[in-house]
Structures are given as structure tokens and as C-alpha cells.
PDB file of C-alpha atoms and ligand atoms in Angstrom:
ATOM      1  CA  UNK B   1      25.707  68.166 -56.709  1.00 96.00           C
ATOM      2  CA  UNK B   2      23.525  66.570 -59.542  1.00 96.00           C
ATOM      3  CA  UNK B   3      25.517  67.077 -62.444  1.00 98.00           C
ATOM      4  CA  UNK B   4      28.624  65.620 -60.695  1.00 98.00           C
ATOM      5  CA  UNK B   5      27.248  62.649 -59.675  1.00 98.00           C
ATOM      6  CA  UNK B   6      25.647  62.076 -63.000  1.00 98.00           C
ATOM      7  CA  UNK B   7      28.693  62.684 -64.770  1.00 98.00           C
ATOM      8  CA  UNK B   8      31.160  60.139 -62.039  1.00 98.00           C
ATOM      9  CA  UNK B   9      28.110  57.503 -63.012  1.00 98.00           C
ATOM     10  CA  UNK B  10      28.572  57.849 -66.700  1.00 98.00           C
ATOM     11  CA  UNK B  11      32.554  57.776 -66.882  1.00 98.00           C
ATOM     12  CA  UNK B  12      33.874  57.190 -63.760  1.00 98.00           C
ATOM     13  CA  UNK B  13      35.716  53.994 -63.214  1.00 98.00           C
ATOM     14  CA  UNK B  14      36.557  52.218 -60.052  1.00 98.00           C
ATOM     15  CA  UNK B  15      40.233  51.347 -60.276  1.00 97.00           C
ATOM     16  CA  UNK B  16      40.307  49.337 -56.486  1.00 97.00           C
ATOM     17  CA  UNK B  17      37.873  49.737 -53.027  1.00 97.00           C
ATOM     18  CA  UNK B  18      39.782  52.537 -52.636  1.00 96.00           C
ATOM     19  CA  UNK B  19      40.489  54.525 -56.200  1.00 97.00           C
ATOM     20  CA  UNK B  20      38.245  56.207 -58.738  1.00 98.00           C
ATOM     21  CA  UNK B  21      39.401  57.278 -62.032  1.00 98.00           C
ATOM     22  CA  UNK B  22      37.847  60.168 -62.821  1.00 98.00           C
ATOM     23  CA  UNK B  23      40.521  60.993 -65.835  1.00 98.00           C
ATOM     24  CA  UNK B  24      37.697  62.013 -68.700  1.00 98.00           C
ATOM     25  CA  UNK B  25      36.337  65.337 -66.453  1.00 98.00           C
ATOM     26  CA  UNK B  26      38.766  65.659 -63.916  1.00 98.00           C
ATOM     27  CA  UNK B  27      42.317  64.649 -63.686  1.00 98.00           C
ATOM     28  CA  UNK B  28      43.315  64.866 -67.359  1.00 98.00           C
ATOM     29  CA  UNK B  29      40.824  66.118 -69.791  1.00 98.00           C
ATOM     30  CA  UNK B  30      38.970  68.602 -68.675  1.00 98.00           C
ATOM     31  CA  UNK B  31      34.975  69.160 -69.072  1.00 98.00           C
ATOM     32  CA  UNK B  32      34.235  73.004 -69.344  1.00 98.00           C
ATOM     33  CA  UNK B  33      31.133  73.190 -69.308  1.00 98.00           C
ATOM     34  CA  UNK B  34      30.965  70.850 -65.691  1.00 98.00           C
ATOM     35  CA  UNK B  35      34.068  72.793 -63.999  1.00 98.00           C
ATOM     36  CA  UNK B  36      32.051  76.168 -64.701  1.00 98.00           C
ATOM     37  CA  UNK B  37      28.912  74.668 -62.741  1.00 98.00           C
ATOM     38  CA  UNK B  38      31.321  73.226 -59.894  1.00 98.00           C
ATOM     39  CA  UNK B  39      33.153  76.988 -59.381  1.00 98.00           C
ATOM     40  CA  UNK B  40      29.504  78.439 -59.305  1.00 98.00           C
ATOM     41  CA  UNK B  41      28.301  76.103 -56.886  1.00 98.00           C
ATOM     42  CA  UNK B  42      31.354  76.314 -54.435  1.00 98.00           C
ATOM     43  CA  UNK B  43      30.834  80.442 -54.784  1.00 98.00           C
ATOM     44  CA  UNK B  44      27.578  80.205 -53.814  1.00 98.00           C
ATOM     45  CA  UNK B  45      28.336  78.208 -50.959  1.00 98.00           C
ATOM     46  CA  UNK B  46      30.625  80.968 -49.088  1.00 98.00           C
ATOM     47  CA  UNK B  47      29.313  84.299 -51.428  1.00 98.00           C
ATOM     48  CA  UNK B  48      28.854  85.230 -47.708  1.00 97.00           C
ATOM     49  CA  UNK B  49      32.519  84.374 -46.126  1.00 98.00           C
ATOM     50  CA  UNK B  50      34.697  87.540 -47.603  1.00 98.00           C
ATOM     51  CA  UNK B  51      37.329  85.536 -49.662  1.00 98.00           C
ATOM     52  CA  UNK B  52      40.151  87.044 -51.016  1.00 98.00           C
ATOM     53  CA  UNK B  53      41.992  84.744 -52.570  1.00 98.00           C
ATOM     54  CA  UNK B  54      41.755  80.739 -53.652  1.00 98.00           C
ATOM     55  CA  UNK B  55      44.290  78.693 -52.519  1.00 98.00           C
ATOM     56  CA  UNK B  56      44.725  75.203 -54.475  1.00 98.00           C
ATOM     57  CA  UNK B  57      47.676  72.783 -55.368  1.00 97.00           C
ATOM     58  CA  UNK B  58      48.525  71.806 -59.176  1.00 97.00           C
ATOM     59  CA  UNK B  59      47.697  70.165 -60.965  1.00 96.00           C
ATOM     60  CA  UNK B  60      44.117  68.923 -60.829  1.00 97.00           C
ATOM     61  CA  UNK B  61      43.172  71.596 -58.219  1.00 98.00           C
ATOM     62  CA  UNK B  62      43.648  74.495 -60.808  1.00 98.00           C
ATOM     63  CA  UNK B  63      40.161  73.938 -62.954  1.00 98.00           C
ATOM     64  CA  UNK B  64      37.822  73.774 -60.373  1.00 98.00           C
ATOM     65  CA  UNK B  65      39.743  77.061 -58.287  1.00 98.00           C
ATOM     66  CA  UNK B  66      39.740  79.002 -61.229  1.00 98.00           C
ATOM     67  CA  UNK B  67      36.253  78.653 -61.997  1.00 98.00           C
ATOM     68  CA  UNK B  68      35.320  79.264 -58.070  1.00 98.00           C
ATOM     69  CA  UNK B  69      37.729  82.451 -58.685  1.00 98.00           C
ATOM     70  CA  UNK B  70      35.906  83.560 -61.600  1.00 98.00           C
ATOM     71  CA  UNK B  71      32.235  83.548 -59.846  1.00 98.00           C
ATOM     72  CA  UNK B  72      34.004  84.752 -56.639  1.00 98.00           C
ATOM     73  CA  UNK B  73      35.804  87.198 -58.562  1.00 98.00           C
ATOM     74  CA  UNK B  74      38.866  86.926 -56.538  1.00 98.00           C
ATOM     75  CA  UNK B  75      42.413  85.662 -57.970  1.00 98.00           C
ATOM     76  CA  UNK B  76      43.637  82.254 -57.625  1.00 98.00           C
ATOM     77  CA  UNK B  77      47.395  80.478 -56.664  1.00 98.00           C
ATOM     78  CA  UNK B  78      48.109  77.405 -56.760  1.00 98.00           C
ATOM     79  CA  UNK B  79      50.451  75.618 -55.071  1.00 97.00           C
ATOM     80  CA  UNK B  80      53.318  74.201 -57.231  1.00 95.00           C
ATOM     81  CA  UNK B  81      54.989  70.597 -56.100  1.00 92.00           C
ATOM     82  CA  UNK B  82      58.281  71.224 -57.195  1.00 78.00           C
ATOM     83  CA  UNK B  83      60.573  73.922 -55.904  1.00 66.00           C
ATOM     84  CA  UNK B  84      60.970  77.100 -58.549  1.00 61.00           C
ATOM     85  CA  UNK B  85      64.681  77.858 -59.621  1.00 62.00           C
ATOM     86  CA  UNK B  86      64.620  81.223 -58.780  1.00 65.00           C
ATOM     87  CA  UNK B  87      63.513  83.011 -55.163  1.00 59.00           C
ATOM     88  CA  UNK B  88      63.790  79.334 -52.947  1.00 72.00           C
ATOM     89  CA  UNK B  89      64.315  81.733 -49.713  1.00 81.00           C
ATOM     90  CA  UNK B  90      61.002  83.976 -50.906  1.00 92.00           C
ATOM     91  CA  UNK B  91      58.762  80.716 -50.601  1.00 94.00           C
ATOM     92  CA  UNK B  92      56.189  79.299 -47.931  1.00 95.00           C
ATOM     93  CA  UNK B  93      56.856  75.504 -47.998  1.00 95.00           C
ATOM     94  CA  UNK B  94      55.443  72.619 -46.236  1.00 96.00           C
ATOM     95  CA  UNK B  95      55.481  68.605 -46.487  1.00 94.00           C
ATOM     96  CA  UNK B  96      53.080  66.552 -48.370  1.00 94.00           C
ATOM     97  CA  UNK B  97      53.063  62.935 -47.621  1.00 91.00           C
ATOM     98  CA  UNK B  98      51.079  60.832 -50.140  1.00 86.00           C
ATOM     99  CA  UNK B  99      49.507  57.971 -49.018  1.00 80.00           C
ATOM    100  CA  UNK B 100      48.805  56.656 -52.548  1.00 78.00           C
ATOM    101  CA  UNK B 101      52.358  57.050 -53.965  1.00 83.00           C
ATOM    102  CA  UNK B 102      54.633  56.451 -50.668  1.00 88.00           C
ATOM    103  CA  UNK B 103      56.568  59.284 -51.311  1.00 89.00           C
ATOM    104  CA  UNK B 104      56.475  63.168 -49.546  1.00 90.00           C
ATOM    105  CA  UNK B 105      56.954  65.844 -51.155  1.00 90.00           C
ATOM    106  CA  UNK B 106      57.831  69.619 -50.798  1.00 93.00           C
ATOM    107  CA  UNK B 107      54.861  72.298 -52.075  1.00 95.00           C
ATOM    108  CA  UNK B 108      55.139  75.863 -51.824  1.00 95.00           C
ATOM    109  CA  UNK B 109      53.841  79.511 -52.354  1.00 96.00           C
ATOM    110  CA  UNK B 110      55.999  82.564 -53.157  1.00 95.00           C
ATOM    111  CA  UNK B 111      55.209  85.444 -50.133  1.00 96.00           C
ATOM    112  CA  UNK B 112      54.261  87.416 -53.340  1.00 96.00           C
ATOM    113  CA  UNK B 113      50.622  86.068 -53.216  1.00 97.00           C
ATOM    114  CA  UNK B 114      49.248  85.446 -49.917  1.00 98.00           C
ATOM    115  CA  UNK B 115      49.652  87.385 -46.913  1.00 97.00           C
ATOM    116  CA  UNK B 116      48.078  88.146 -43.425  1.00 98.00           C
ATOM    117  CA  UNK B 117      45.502  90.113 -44.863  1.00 98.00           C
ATOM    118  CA  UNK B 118      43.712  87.348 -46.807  1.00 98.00           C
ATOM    119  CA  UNK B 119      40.950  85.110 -46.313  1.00 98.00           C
ATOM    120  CA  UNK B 120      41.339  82.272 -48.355  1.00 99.00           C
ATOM    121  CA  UNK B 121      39.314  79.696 -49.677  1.00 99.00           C
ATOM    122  CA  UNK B 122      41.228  76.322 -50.373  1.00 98.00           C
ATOM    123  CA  UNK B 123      40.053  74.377 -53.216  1.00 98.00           C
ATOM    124  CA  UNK B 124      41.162  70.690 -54.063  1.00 98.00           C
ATOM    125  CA  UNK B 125      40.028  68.114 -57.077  1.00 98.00           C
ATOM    126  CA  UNK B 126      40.373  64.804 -54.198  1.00 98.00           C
ATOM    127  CA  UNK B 127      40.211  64.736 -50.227  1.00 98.00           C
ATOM    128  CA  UNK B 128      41.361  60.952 -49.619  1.00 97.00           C
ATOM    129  CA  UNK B 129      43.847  61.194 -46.304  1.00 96.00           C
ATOM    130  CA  UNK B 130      43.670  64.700 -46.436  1.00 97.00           C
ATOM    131  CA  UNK B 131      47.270  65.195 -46.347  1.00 97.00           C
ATOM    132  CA  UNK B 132      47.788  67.749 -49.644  1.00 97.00           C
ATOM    133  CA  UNK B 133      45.168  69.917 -47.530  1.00 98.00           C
ATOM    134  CA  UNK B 134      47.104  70.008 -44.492  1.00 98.00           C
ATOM    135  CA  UNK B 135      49.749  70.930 -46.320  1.00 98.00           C
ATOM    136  CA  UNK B 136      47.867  73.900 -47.566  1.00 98.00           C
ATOM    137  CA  UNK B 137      46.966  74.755 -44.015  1.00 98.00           C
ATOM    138  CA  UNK B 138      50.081  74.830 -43.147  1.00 98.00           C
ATOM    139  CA  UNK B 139      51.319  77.286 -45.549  1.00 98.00           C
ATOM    140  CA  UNK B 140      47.947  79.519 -44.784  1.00 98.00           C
ATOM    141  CA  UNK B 141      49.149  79.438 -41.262  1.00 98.00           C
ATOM    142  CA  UNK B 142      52.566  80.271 -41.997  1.00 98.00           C
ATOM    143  CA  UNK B 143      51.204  83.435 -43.911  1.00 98.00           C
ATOM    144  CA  UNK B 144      48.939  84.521 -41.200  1.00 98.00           C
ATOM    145  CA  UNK B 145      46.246  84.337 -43.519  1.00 98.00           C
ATOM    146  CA  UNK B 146      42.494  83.166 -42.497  1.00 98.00           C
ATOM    147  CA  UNK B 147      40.809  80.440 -44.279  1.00 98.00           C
ATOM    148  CA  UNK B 148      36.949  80.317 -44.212  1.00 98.00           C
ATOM    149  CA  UNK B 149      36.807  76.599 -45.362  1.00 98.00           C
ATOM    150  CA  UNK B 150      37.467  74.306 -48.243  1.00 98.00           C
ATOM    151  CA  UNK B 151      35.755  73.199 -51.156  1.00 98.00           C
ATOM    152  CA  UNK B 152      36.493  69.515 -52.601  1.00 98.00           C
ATOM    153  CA  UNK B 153      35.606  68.453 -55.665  1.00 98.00           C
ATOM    154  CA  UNK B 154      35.330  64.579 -54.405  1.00 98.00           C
ATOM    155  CA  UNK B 155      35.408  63.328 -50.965  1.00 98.00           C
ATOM    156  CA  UNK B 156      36.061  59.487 -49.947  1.00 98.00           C
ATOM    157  CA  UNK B 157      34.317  59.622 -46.839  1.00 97.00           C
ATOM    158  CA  UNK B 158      35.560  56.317 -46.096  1.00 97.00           C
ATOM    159  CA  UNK B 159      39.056  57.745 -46.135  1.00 97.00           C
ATOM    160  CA  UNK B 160      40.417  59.786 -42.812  1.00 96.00           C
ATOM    161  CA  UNK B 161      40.688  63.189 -44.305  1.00 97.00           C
ATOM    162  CA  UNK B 162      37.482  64.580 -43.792  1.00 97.00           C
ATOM    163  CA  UNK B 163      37.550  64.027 -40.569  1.00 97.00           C
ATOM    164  CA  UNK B 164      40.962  65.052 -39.723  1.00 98.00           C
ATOM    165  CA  UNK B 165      40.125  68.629 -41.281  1.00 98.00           C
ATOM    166  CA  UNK B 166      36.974  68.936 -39.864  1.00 98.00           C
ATOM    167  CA  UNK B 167      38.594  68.277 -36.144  1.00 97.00           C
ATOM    168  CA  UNK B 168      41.011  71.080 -36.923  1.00 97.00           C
ATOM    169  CA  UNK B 169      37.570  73.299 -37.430  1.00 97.00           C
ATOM    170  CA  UNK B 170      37.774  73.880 -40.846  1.00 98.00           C
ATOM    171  CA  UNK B 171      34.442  73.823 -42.743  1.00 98.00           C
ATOM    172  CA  UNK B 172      34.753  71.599 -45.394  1.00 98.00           C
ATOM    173  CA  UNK B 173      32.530  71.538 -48.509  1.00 98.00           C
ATOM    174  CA  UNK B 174      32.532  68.355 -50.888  1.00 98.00           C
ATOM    175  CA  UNK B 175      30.436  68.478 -53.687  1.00 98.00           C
ATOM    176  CA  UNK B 176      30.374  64.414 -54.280  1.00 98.00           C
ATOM    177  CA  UNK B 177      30.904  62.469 -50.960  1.00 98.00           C
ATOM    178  CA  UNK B 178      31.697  59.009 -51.558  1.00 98.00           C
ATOM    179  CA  UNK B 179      30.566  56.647 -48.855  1.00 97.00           C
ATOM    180  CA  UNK B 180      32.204  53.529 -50.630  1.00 98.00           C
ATOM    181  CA  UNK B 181      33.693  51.953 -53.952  1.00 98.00           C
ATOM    182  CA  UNK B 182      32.796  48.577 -53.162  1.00 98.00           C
ATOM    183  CA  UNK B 183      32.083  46.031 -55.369  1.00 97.00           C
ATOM    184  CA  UNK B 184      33.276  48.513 -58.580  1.00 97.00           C
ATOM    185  CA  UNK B 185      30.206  50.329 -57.504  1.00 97.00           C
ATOM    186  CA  UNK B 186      30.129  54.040 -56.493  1.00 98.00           C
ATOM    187  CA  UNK B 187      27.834  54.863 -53.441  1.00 98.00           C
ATOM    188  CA  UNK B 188      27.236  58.680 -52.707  1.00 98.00           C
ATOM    189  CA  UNK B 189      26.469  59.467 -49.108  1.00 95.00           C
ATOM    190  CA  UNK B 190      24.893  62.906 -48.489  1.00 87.00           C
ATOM    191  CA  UNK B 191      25.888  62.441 -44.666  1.00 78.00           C
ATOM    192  CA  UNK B 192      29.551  63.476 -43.902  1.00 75.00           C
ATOM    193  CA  UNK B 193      30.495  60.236 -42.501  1.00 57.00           C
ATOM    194  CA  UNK B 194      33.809  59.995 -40.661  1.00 53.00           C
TER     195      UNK B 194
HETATM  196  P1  G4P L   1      45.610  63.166 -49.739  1.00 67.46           P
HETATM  197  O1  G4P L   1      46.276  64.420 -50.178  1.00 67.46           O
HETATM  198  O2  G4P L   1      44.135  63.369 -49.492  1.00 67.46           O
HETATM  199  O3  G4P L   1      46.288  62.511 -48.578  1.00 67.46           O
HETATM  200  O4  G4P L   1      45.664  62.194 -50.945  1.00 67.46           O
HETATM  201  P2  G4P L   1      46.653  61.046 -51.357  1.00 67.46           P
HETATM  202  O5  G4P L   1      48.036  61.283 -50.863  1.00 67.46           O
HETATM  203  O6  G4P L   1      45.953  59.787 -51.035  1.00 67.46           O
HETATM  204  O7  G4P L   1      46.572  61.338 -52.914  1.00 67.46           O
HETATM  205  C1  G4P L   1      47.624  61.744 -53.732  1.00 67.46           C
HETATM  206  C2  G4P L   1      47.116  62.111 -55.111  1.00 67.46           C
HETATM  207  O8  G4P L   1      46.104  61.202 -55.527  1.00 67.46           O
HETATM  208  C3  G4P L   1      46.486  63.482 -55.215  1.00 67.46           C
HETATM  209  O9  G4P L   1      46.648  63.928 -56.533  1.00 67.46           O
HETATM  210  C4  G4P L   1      44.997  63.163 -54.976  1.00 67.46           C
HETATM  211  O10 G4P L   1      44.163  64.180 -55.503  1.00 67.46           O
HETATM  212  C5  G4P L   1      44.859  61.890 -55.737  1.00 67.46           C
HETATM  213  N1  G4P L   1      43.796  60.989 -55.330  1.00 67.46           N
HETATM  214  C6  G4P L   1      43.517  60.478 -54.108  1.00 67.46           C
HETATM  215  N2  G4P L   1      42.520  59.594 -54.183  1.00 67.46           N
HETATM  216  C7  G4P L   1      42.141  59.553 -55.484  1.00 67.46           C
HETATM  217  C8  G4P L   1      41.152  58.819 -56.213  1.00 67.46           C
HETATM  218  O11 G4P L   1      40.381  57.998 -55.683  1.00 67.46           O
HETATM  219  N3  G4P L   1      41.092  59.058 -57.544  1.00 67.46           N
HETATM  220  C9  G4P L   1      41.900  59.930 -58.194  1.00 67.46           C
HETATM  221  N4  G4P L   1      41.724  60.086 -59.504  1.00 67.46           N
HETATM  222  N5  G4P L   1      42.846  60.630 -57.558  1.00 67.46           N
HETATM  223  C10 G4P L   1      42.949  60.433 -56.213  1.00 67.46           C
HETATM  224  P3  G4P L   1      48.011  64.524 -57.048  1.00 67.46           P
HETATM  225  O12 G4P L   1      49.107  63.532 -56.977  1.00 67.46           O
HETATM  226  O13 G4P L   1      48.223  65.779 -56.284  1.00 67.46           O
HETATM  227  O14 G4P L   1      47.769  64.741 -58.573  1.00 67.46           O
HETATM  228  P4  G4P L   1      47.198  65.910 -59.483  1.00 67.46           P
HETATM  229  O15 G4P L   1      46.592  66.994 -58.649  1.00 67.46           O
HETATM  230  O16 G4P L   1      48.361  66.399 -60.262  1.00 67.46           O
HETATM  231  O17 G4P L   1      46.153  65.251 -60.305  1.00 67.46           O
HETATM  232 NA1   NA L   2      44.592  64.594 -58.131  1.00 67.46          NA
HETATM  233 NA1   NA L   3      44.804  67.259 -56.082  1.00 67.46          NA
END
């Protein structure tokens, strides 16, 4: 996607070989007018798959899903990371392990909002090891729910996750795929590489 490249170019900053700080759009502030394109481009891309429901995790998931939710016209809940006070037994939960900050952590769902008559769509802002998406899986599975693919804002093709996912037979949908970060220099791949 055009605009998203453009816009990773002109603010994006390469942090290591590995991380890309993307705070000015994506992971802090917030660009409108770019989150409304990226929601119209992932509905376009599965207008044809019969989604119910978007399925993302907070916090940086919850732009882009909206917007996909507003074109799609379908609601949108996000996962939360930290366990509610209230209904802990009413909750799907599964184990996120994050590469990046050592640590794993519990995210969940309350049984309110997805069930086995959904077919979900699972958006995410990053797909690095893949793990926050497995985690998502996980609690689609647990609600018998189908999920037609996912839709990432950024993939790091030279990380494992795409290709973990994509083994599982999930159809995954990045909108920038990032072959390498290099140098301090972003390089956009159009092939998924794995
Ligand atoms: P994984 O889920 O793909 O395995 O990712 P990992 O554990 O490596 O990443 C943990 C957090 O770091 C996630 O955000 C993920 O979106 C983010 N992340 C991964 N790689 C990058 C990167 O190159 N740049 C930026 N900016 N973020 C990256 P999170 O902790 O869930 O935070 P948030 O959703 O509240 O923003
Ligand atoms: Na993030
Ligand atoms: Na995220």
C-alpha cells in the first residue's frame, strides 16, 4: 500500500536491524486520515469472506480494526492484556509470549462478544514472531469461531511470524512487508518471504 510506505519513509525510524519506530502514525499518535485508507483497503481485501466481527489486541491494534470495522460494517473487540476485575471465569484467555520484552502475558475476551457463529477477521498494528496472533487464534479456537484471515498493518518478513501463521493456513494480509532494516534503511518486499 502506497500511502503506507510513503508515510514509514517520511517518519519512520529504524531503532535496531530488527525495530522500527513507527510512533508518529501508528503506535502513539494516531494519523486519521492514513488509518481510514488502511481499514478501507483491508475491507476491500475480504468484502467477499462474510466477516462478522474484527478481532484485534489493544492497544495499537484498535485504530486500524476500527476503521476495517467501519468499511466492513461489522463491530470490533479487542483483546485487553490485563485481566478485568469483574467476570475472570466469563473470559477466553490465552498466553502471549513477547519476544521483544521477555515477558508473557495473559490476553483475553469476555464470551459476551465472540461465539461459534462468527467469522472473524483478526487485525494487528505489527506481525514480528507472530506470537500476539497466535494468541488470538487461540482464543478464536476456543470460541469455535472461524477466521477468514488476518490483516497486518506491518510485517517483518525477516521475522518468523509470517510464516508460522501462514503454515497454520491462515491467509495473512500485510499491507507493508518489510524484507529488512539493515543499515537504518527500510526495504519493502512485495514477495511474502519466509
Ligand atoms: P509478536 O506478537 O509478533 O511475537 O511480537 P513481539 O512479541 O516481538 O512484539 C511485542 C510488541 O512489540 C507488540 O506490541 C508488537 O506490535 C510490537 N512490535 C514488534 N515489532 C515491532 C517493531 O518493529 N516496531 C514497533 N513499533 N513495534 C513492534 P504491544 O506490546 O502489543 O504494544 P501495543 O499494541 O500496545 O502498541
Ligand atoms: Na504494537
Ligand atoms: Na500490536
Amino acid at each position: 500500500m502506497e500511502a503506507l510506505q510513503d508515510k514509514i519513509m517520511k517518519e519512520g525510524t529504524v531503532l535496531s536491524d530488527r525495530v522500527l519506530k513507527v510512533d508518529s502514525f501508528l503506535n502513539h499518535q494516531v494519523d486519521p486520515e492514513l488509518m481510514q485508507k488502511i481499514g478501507k483497503e483491508f475491507a476491500s481485501r475480504f468484502q467477499e469472506a462474510n466477516i462478522t466481527k474484527i478481532l484485534t489486541i489493544e492497544s495499537s491494534g484498535i485504530a486500524p480494526a476500527v476503521m476495517a470495522g467501519l468499511y466492513l460494517g461489522v463491530p470490533v473487540v479487542f483483546a485487553r492484556k490485563r485481566r478485568s476485575l469483574t467476570l475472570t471465569n466469563h473470559l477466553y484467555t490465552s498466553q502471549v509470549r513477547s519476544f521483544t520484552k521477555n515477558e508473557t502475558n495473559d490476553i483475553s475476551i469476555s464470551k459476551d462478544f465472540i461465539s461459534s457463529e462468527d467469522m472473524l477477521l483478526i487485525i494487528d498494528d505489527f506481525l514480528a514472531e507472530g506470537q500476539a496472533l497466535l494468541g488470538l487464534l487461540n482464543i478464536a479456537e476456543q470460541a469455535g469461531a472461524e477466521v477468514a484471515g488476518a490483516g497486518i498493518v506491518i510485517e517483518k518478513g525477516f521475522q518468523q511470524g509470517g510464516r508460522i501463521i501462514r503454515e497454520q493456513g491462515v491467509r495473512v494480509e500485510s499491507l507493508a512487508r518489510i524484507s529488512s532494516l539493515e543499515n537504518g534503511t527500510v526495504q519493502f518486499t512485495e514477495e511474502v518471504l519466509n
